[in-house]
Short mmCIF file of C-alpha atoms and ligand atoms in Angstrom, two decimals:
data_model
loop_
_atom_site.label_atom_id
_atom_site.label_comp_id
_atom_site.label_asym_id
_atom_site.label_seq_id
_atom_site.Cartn_x
_atom_site.Cartn_y
_atom_site.Cartn_z
CA MET A 1 84.57 -20.23 10.14
CA SER A 2 87.96 -19.06 8.72
CA GLY A 3 89.42 -15.65 10.07
CA ILE A 4 89.17 -12.32 8.76
CA ASP A 5 92.08 -10.59 6.73
CA GLY A 6 94.83 -8.04 8.17
CA ARG A 7 93.36 -4.90 6.51
CA THR A 8 89.80 -5.18 8.76
CA LYS A 9 89.54 -3.74 11.79
CA LEU A 10 86.50 -4.34 14.20
CA PHE A 11 85.42 -1.45 16.59
CA SER A 12 82.85 -1.69 19.84
CA GLY A 13 81.16 1.14 21.58
CA ASN A 14 79.72 0.54 25.21
CA SER A 15 76.46 -0.63 24.21
CA ASN A 16 77.28 -4.65 23.89
CA PRO A 17 80.82 -5.38 24.19
CA LYS A 18 80.39 -9.15 24.86
CA LEU A 19 78.63 -9.43 21.40
CA ALA A 20 81.21 -7.87 19.74
CA ASN A 21 83.91 -9.77 21.14
CA ASP A 22 82.23 -12.95 20.39
CA ILE A 23 82.21 -11.76 16.93
CA ALA A 24 85.59 -10.86 16.78
CA ARG A 25 86.74 -14.35 18.32
CA LEU A 26 84.75 -16.06 15.74
CA LEU A 27 86.69 -14.09 12.94
CA GLY A 28 89.79 -15.14 14.64
CA THR A 29 90.61 -11.38 15.61
CA LYS A 30 90.40 -9.07 18.52
CA ILE A 31 88.37 -5.72 19.00
CA SER A 32 90.58 -3.10 18.14
CA PRO A 33 91.62 -0.61 21.07
CA LEU A 34 89.39 2.55 21.33
CA GLU A 35 89.27 5.19 23.96
CA LEU A 36 85.78 6.23 24.54
CA THR A 37 84.99 7.72 27.52
CA GLN A 38 82.79 10.98 28.92
CA PHE A 39 83.73 14.27 30.27
CA SER A 40 82.13 14.96 33.24
CA ASP A 41 79.23 16.98 31.78
CA GLY A 42 78.58 13.83 29.62
CA GLU A 43 80.02 14.69 26.24
CA ILE A 44 81.59 11.74 24.75
CA ARG A 45 85.25 11.64 24.02
CA CYS A 46 86.78 9.28 21.52
CA GLU A 47 90.47 8.67 20.48
CA ILE A 48 91.81 5.66 18.18
CA PRO A 49 95.12 4.67 19.66
CA ASP A 50 96.45 2.80 16.91
CA HIS A 51 97.22 2.82 13.13
CA VAL A 52 94.03 2.45 11.02
CA ARG A 53 94.46 4.28 7.75
CA HIS A 54 93.59 2.08 4.74
CA HIS A 55 91.98 -0.08 6.92
CA HIS A 56 88.21 -1.65 6.20
CA THR A 57 86.79 -0.68 9.44
CA PHE A 58 83.47 -2.08 11.58
CA ILE A 59 81.65 -0.25 14.24
CA ILE A 60 79.73 -2.92 16.13
CA GLN A 61 77.38 -0.98 18.48
CA SER A 62 73.73 -1.56 19.36
CA THR A 63 71.59 1.66 19.66
CA SER A 64 69.74 0.44 22.59
CA ALA A 65 69.51 2.37 25.86
CA PRO A 66 71.04 4.66 26.59
CA VAL A 67 70.04 5.29 23.11
CA ASN A 68 71.28 8.63 22.48
CA ASP A 69 74.83 8.13 23.93
CA ASN A 70 75.10 4.87 22.40
CA LEU A 71 74.22 6.46 18.92
CA MET A 72 76.62 9.42 19.71
CA GLU A 73 79.53 7.15 20.09
CA ILE A 74 78.88 5.47 16.68
CA MET A 75 78.83 9.22 15.35
CA LEU A 76 82.12 10.24 16.79
CA LEU A 77 84.02 6.92 16.37
CA ALA A 78 82.88 7.30 12.60
CA ASP A 79 84.03 10.67 12.30
CA ALA A 80 87.44 9.48 13.85
CA LEU A 81 87.85 6.98 11.21
CA ARG A 82 87.10 8.87 8.25
CA ARG A 83 89.64 11.68 9.45
CA GLN A 84 92.06 8.61 9.20
CA ASN A 85 91.18 8.11 5.77
CA VAL A 86 90.24 4.47 6.34
CA SER A 87 89.19 2.72 3.29
CA SER A 88 85.70 1.88 4.57
CA ILE A 89 83.39 2.19 7.50
CA THR A 90 80.57 -0.26 8.11
CA ALA A 91 78.21 0.19 10.91
CA VAL A 92 76.91 -3.08 12.50
CA ILE A 93 73.96 -1.93 14.60
CA PRO A 94 72.21 -5.35 15.62
CA TYR A 95 69.65 -3.45 17.24
CA TYR A 96 68.76 -0.07 15.12
CA GLY A 97 67.15 2.18 17.57
CA TYR A 98 64.27 4.86 17.02
CA ALA A 99 62.99 2.64 14.15
CA ARG A 100 59.42 2.17 15.60
CA GLN A 101 58.61 6.11 14.48
CA ASP A 102 58.98 5.03 10.72
CA ARG A 103 56.21 6.96 9.39
CA LYS A 104 54.06 10.13 10.10
CA PRO A 105 50.37 8.85 10.59
CA GLY A 106 47.81 10.63 9.15
CA PHE A 107 47.96 14.49 10.04
CA SER A 108 50.25 14.14 13.26
CA ARG A 109 52.98 16.78 13.85
CA THR A 110 56.03 14.04 14.41
CA PRO A 111 58.95 13.08 13.17
CA ILE A 112 60.38 10.00 11.00
CA THR A 113 63.31 9.28 13.68
CA SER A 114 64.44 6.29 11.69
CA ARG A 115 65.31 8.58 8.84
CA VAL A 116 66.43 11.41 10.83
CA VAL A 117 69.14 8.68 12.19
CA ALA A 118 69.88 7.50 8.85
CA LYS A 119 70.74 10.84 7.58
CA MET A 120 72.68 11.64 10.87
CA LEU A 121 74.88 8.23 10.61
CA GLN A 122 75.37 8.93 6.62
CA GLY A 123 76.39 12.34 7.36
CA VAL A 124 79.61 11.07 9.39
CA GLY A 125 80.80 8.77 6.37
CA ILE A 126 79.50 5.70 7.12
CA GLY A 127 79.09 4.09 3.68
CA GLN A 128 77.30 0.85 4.57
CA PHE A 129 74.92 -0.73 7.29
CA ILE A 130 74.21 -3.99 8.69
CA TYR A 131 71.43 -4.24 11.03
CA ILE A 132 69.04 -7.23 12.28
CA ASP A 133 65.41 -7.57 11.73
CA ILE A 134 64.71 -3.78 11.82
CA HIS A 135 61.23 -3.00 12.69
CA SER A 136 60.08 -2.69 9.20
CA GLU A 137 62.30 -3.51 6.42
CA GLN A 138 61.10 -0.63 4.05
CA GLN A 139 63.27 1.65 6.31
CA GLY A 140 66.23 0.65 4.23
CA GLY A 141 64.71 3.33 1.67
CA PHE A 142 65.58 5.96 4.31
CA PHE A 143 69.65 5.25 3.60
CA ASP A 144 71.16 6.33 0.46
CA ASN A 145 74.14 3.85 1.24
CA PRO A 146 74.03 -0.01 1.27
CA VAL A 147 72.17 -1.63 3.83
CA ILE A 148 72.06 -5.15 4.74
CA ASN A 149 69.23 -6.48 7.01
CA ILE A 150 70.14 -9.94 8.56
CA SER A 151 67.35 -12.07 9.85
CA ALA A 152 67.84 -13.65 13.13
CA ALA A 153 65.24 -16.38 11.67
CA PRO A 154 67.82 -19.26 11.22
CA ILE A 155 68.50 -19.46 14.92
CA VAL A 156 65.18 -19.04 16.20
CA VAL A 157 63.95 -21.67 13.65
CA ALA A 158 66.71 -24.00 15.08
CA ASP A 159 65.90 -23.33 18.85
CA ILE A 160 61.91 -23.99 18.10
CA TYR A 161 62.82 -26.96 16.43
CA ARG A 162 64.59 -28.17 19.50
CA HIS A 163 62.25 -26.88 22.12
CA VAL A 164 58.84 -27.32 20.48
CA ASP A 165 56.71 -30.27 20.28
CA MET A 166 56.35 -29.69 16.28
CA SER A 167 53.43 -31.84 15.76
CA ASN A 168 51.40 -29.44 18.10
CA LEU A 169 52.56 -26.03 17.12
CA VAL A 170 50.89 -22.96 16.35
CA VAL A 171 52.92 -19.92 15.16
CA VAL A 172 51.38 -16.66 16.63
CA SER A 173 51.79 -12.93 15.48
CA PRO A 174 51.33 -10.52 18.31
CA ASP A 175 49.85 -7.86 16.11
CA ALA A 176 48.73 -7.68 12.82
CA GLY A 177 51.85 -5.63 11.99
CA GLY A 178 54.08 -8.67 12.85
CA VAL A 179 51.90 -11.20 10.11
CA ALA A 180 54.53 -11.41 7.37
CA ARG A 181 57.46 -11.81 9.82
CA THR A 182 55.61 -14.40 11.77
CA ARG A 183 54.46 -16.38 8.29
CA ALA A 184 58.27 -16.43 7.43
CA ILE A 185 59.19 -18.20 10.21
CA ALA A 186 55.90 -20.43 10.19
CA LYS A 187 56.95 -21.22 6.50
CA GLN A 188 60.46 -22.38 7.64
CA LEU A 189 58.74 -24.64 10.44
CA ASP A 190 57.09 -26.71 7.98
CA ASP A 191 54.25 -24.53 7.37
CA ALA A 192 53.12 -24.47 10.59
CA PRO A 193 49.58 -22.89 11.20
CA LEU A 194 49.41 -19.33 12.10
CA ALA A 195 47.15 -17.22 14.58
CA ILE A 196 47.12 -13.81 14.95
CA VAL A 197 46.39 -11.52 17.69
CA ASP A 198 44.38 -8.60 17.01
CA LYS A 199 45.79 -5.60 19.33
CA ARG A 200 45.26 -2.14 19.50
CA ARG A 201 47.44 0.46 20.82
CA PRO A 202 45.57 3.11 22.67
CA GLU A 203 48.47 4.99 23.51
CA ALA A 204 52.38 4.43 23.03
CA ASN A 205 53.30 1.67 25.33
CA VAL A 206 49.91 0.59 26.16
CA SER A 207 48.25 -2.52 24.38
CA GLU A 208 45.24 -4.07 24.50
CA VAL A 209 44.26 -7.36 22.92
CA MET A 210 40.80 -7.65 21.33
CA ASN A 211 40.37 -11.30 19.69
CA ILE A 212 42.64 -14.08 18.47
CA VAL A 213 42.12 -15.05 14.91
CA GLY A 214 43.04 -18.74 14.63
CA ASP A 215 42.79 -22.04 16.40
CA VAL A 216 45.05 -22.05 19.26
CA GLU A 217 42.73 -24.67 21.76
CA GLY A 218 44.98 -27.12 23.16
CA LYS A 219 48.19 -25.98 21.08
CA ASP A 220 51.80 -25.09 21.87
CA CYS A 221 51.97 -21.53 20.95
CA VAL A 222 54.99 -19.80 19.70
CA LEU A 223 54.77 -16.03 19.62
CA VAL A 224 57.08 -14.36 17.34
CA ASP A 225 58.01 -10.59 17.51
CA ASP A 226 60.99 -8.08 16.34
CA LEU A 227 61.30 -6.71 19.61
CA ILE A 228 60.03 -6.75 23.34
CA ASP A 229 59.79 -3.40 25.12
CA THR A 230 57.82 -2.93 28.36
CA ALA A 231 56.47 -6.57 27.42
CA GLY A 232 52.84 -5.47 27.32
CA THR A 233 52.12 -6.72 24.11
CA LEU A 234 53.60 -10.00 24.90
CA CYS A 235 52.02 -10.77 28.32
CA LYS A 236 48.69 -9.72 27.04
CA ALA A 237 48.87 -11.62 23.89
CA GLY A 238 50.27 -14.72 26.13
CA LYS A 239 47.07 -14.06 28.52
CA ALA A 240 44.53 -13.94 25.62
CA LEU A 241 46.21 -17.42 24.33
CA LYS A 242 45.70 -19.23 27.45
CA GLU A 243 42.35 -18.00 27.90
CA ASN A 244 41.50 -19.41 24.51
CA GLY A 245 42.90 -22.82 25.76
CA ALA A 246 46.48 -22.82 24.76
CA ARG A 247 48.31 -25.65 26.11
CA SER A 248 51.81 -23.56 26.43
CA VAL A 249 52.91 -20.34 25.34
CA ARG A 250 56.40 -19.59 24.37
CA ALA A 251 57.81 -16.36 23.00
CA TYR A 252 60.77 -15.39 20.58
CA ALA A 253 61.84 -11.73 20.01
CA THR A 254 65.20 -10.28 18.21
CA HIS A 255 65.64 -7.48 20.26
CA ALA A 256 65.22 -7.52 24.14
CA VAL A 257 64.30 -3.70 24.79
CA PHE A 258 63.04 -4.49 28.44
CA SER A 259 62.49 -1.28 29.19
CA GLY A 260 60.34 -0.11 32.47
CA LYS A 261 58.57 -3.04 33.97
CA ALA A 262 59.82 -5.60 31.27
CA TYR A 263 61.20 -7.88 33.68
CA ASP A 264 58.08 -7.92 36.11
CA ASN A 265 55.80 -8.24 33.44
CA ILE A 266 57.57 -11.40 32.40
CA ALA A 267 57.96 -12.90 35.77
CA ASN A 268 54.54 -12.40 36.63
CA SER A 269 53.08 -13.46 33.30
CA VAL A 270 51.65 -17.17 31.96
CA ILE A 271 54.57 -17.34 29.47
CA ASP A 272 56.54 -20.39 29.98
CA GLU A 273 59.36 -19.18 28.15
CA VAL A 274 60.82 -16.19 26.50
CA VAL A 275 63.71 -16.51 24.30
CA VAL A 276 65.49 -13.38 23.10
CA THR A 277 68.66 -12.77 20.88
CA ASP A 278 72.00 -11.18 22.41
CA THR A 279 71.44 -8.06 20.06
CA ILE A 280 70.85 -6.05 23.23
CA LYS A 281 72.88 -6.86 26.28
CA LEU A 282 70.57 -7.84 29.01
CA PHE A 283 70.20 -6.02 32.51
CA ASP A 284 71.23 -7.85 35.46
CA PHE A 285 69.29 -10.26 37.08
CA PRO A 286 66.54 -11.23 34.47
CA PRO A 287 63.80 -13.61 35.77
CA PRO A 288 64.19 -17.46 35.00
CA ASN A 289 61.67 -17.94 32.18
CA ILE A 290 64.09 -15.67 30.07
CA ARG A 291 66.65 -17.28 27.79
CA GLN A 292 68.87 -15.78 25.37
CA ILE A 293 70.44 -17.34 22.05
CA SER A 294 73.21 -15.66 20.37
CA VAL A 295 73.34 -14.02 16.96
CA ALA A 296 77.38 -13.43 16.98
CA GLY A 297 77.81 -16.11 14.52
CA LEU A 298 75.53 -14.69 11.78
CA ILE A 299 77.04 -11.56 12.43
CA ALA A 300 80.44 -12.89 12.00
CA GLU A 301 79.62 -14.87 8.95
CA THR A 302 77.99 -11.84 7.28
CA ILE A 303 81.38 -9.78 7.87
CA ARG A 304 83.53 -12.81 6.58
CA ARG A 305 81.64 -12.85 3.57
CA LEU A 306 81.57 -9.02 2.88
CA ARG A 307 85.30 -8.79 3.21
CA SER A 308 85.67 -11.88 0.84
CA HIS A 309 83.33 -10.58 -1.36
CA GLN A 310 81.13 -13.61 -1.13
CA SER A 311 77.15 -13.55 -1.46
CA ILE A 312 75.60 -12.93 1.88
CA SER A 313 72.28 -14.41 1.07
CA GLN A 314 73.66 -17.81 0.85
CA ILE A 315 73.72 -17.80 4.47
CA TYR A 316 69.94 -18.24 4.24
CA THR A 317 69.38 -19.96 1.16
CA GLY A 318 72.64 -22.21 1.35
CA THR A 319 72.69 -22.22 -2.34
C1 R5P B 401 55.13 -3.57 17.84
O1 R5P B 401 54.59 -2.95 16.36
C2 R5P B 401 56.44 -4.22 18.00
O2 R5P B 401 56.45 -5.04 17.27
C3 R5P B 401 56.32 -4.60 19.17
O3 R5P B 401 55.25 -5.57 19.43
C4 R5P B 401 56.28 -3.70 20.56
O4 R5P B 401 57.14 -2.69 20.02
C5 R5P B 401 56.64 -4.23 21.83
O5 R5P B 401 56.29 -3.20 22.68
P1 R5P B 401 55.68 -3.42 24.23
O6 R5P B 401 56.96 -4.79 24.55
O7 R5P B 401 56.15 -2.31 25.26
O8 R5P B 401 54.47 -3.82 24.25
#
């Protein structure tokens, strides 16, 4: 991959500096210096020590836990940048938090958090957004400015080809909402057969499996999801697949939110391996059946193409 021009500056917040550094390294540059600390009452303080005027700037920061602090870091850094009259501000938010509350169901008295966050981020002058596998693609409509929703599918598909017996594969959606995502992955895996877990959510963060739709008997099942939070969905789906005769169960998810007892749930589950990307930094001491693959190359290539005015979709179509 060729490097990036001298008028581009990359910044990282505190959510995932390793991913930001990996992206910078692939682009032949370094993350620009930034003072990002907290006052003793928790208020965030931000100062850019170097010259940035008329540069194209990229803020690389997932809004993972601590969600509100990480979001606020992006907001303050963007404000500091626009006050320096930079040429552009792009927020690279590999994991876009608050995305699960993307609609107001029925007569519920709830906010649409994803829209609230989109408006806040645009309010501080961010002109363009890059995120990966947002919970539902139509959320791009909450932004008035351009958004680029990168898919982790190329690295997921490549990893499945490397690790799974393709002749015995069934790709499984852990719920009805994930069918389109799972079907897209199955298509790239020589049109592998599909199964669907019929999941119900009696309340937030609690899932119940009702049925498996499709044939999984004796099969090597690969569950595909956008995120794993408490891992309740995943572990119950894995158990149901094994109870229905699956030979093995592997899971792939883009975002390793891993809150609550996720590590314990995964360690004690019947799932042979859980593969997640590095959009979110893993907490210490993950169980041995968790493996991480990196989206740094996909993001670096997207930034490089943006700055050299090349097509982004060609990363996926190769044309
Ligand atoms: C649901 O629509 C999502 O795609 C995930 O399946 C869900 O948010 C995972 O949550 P948990 O790991 O807490 O079951």
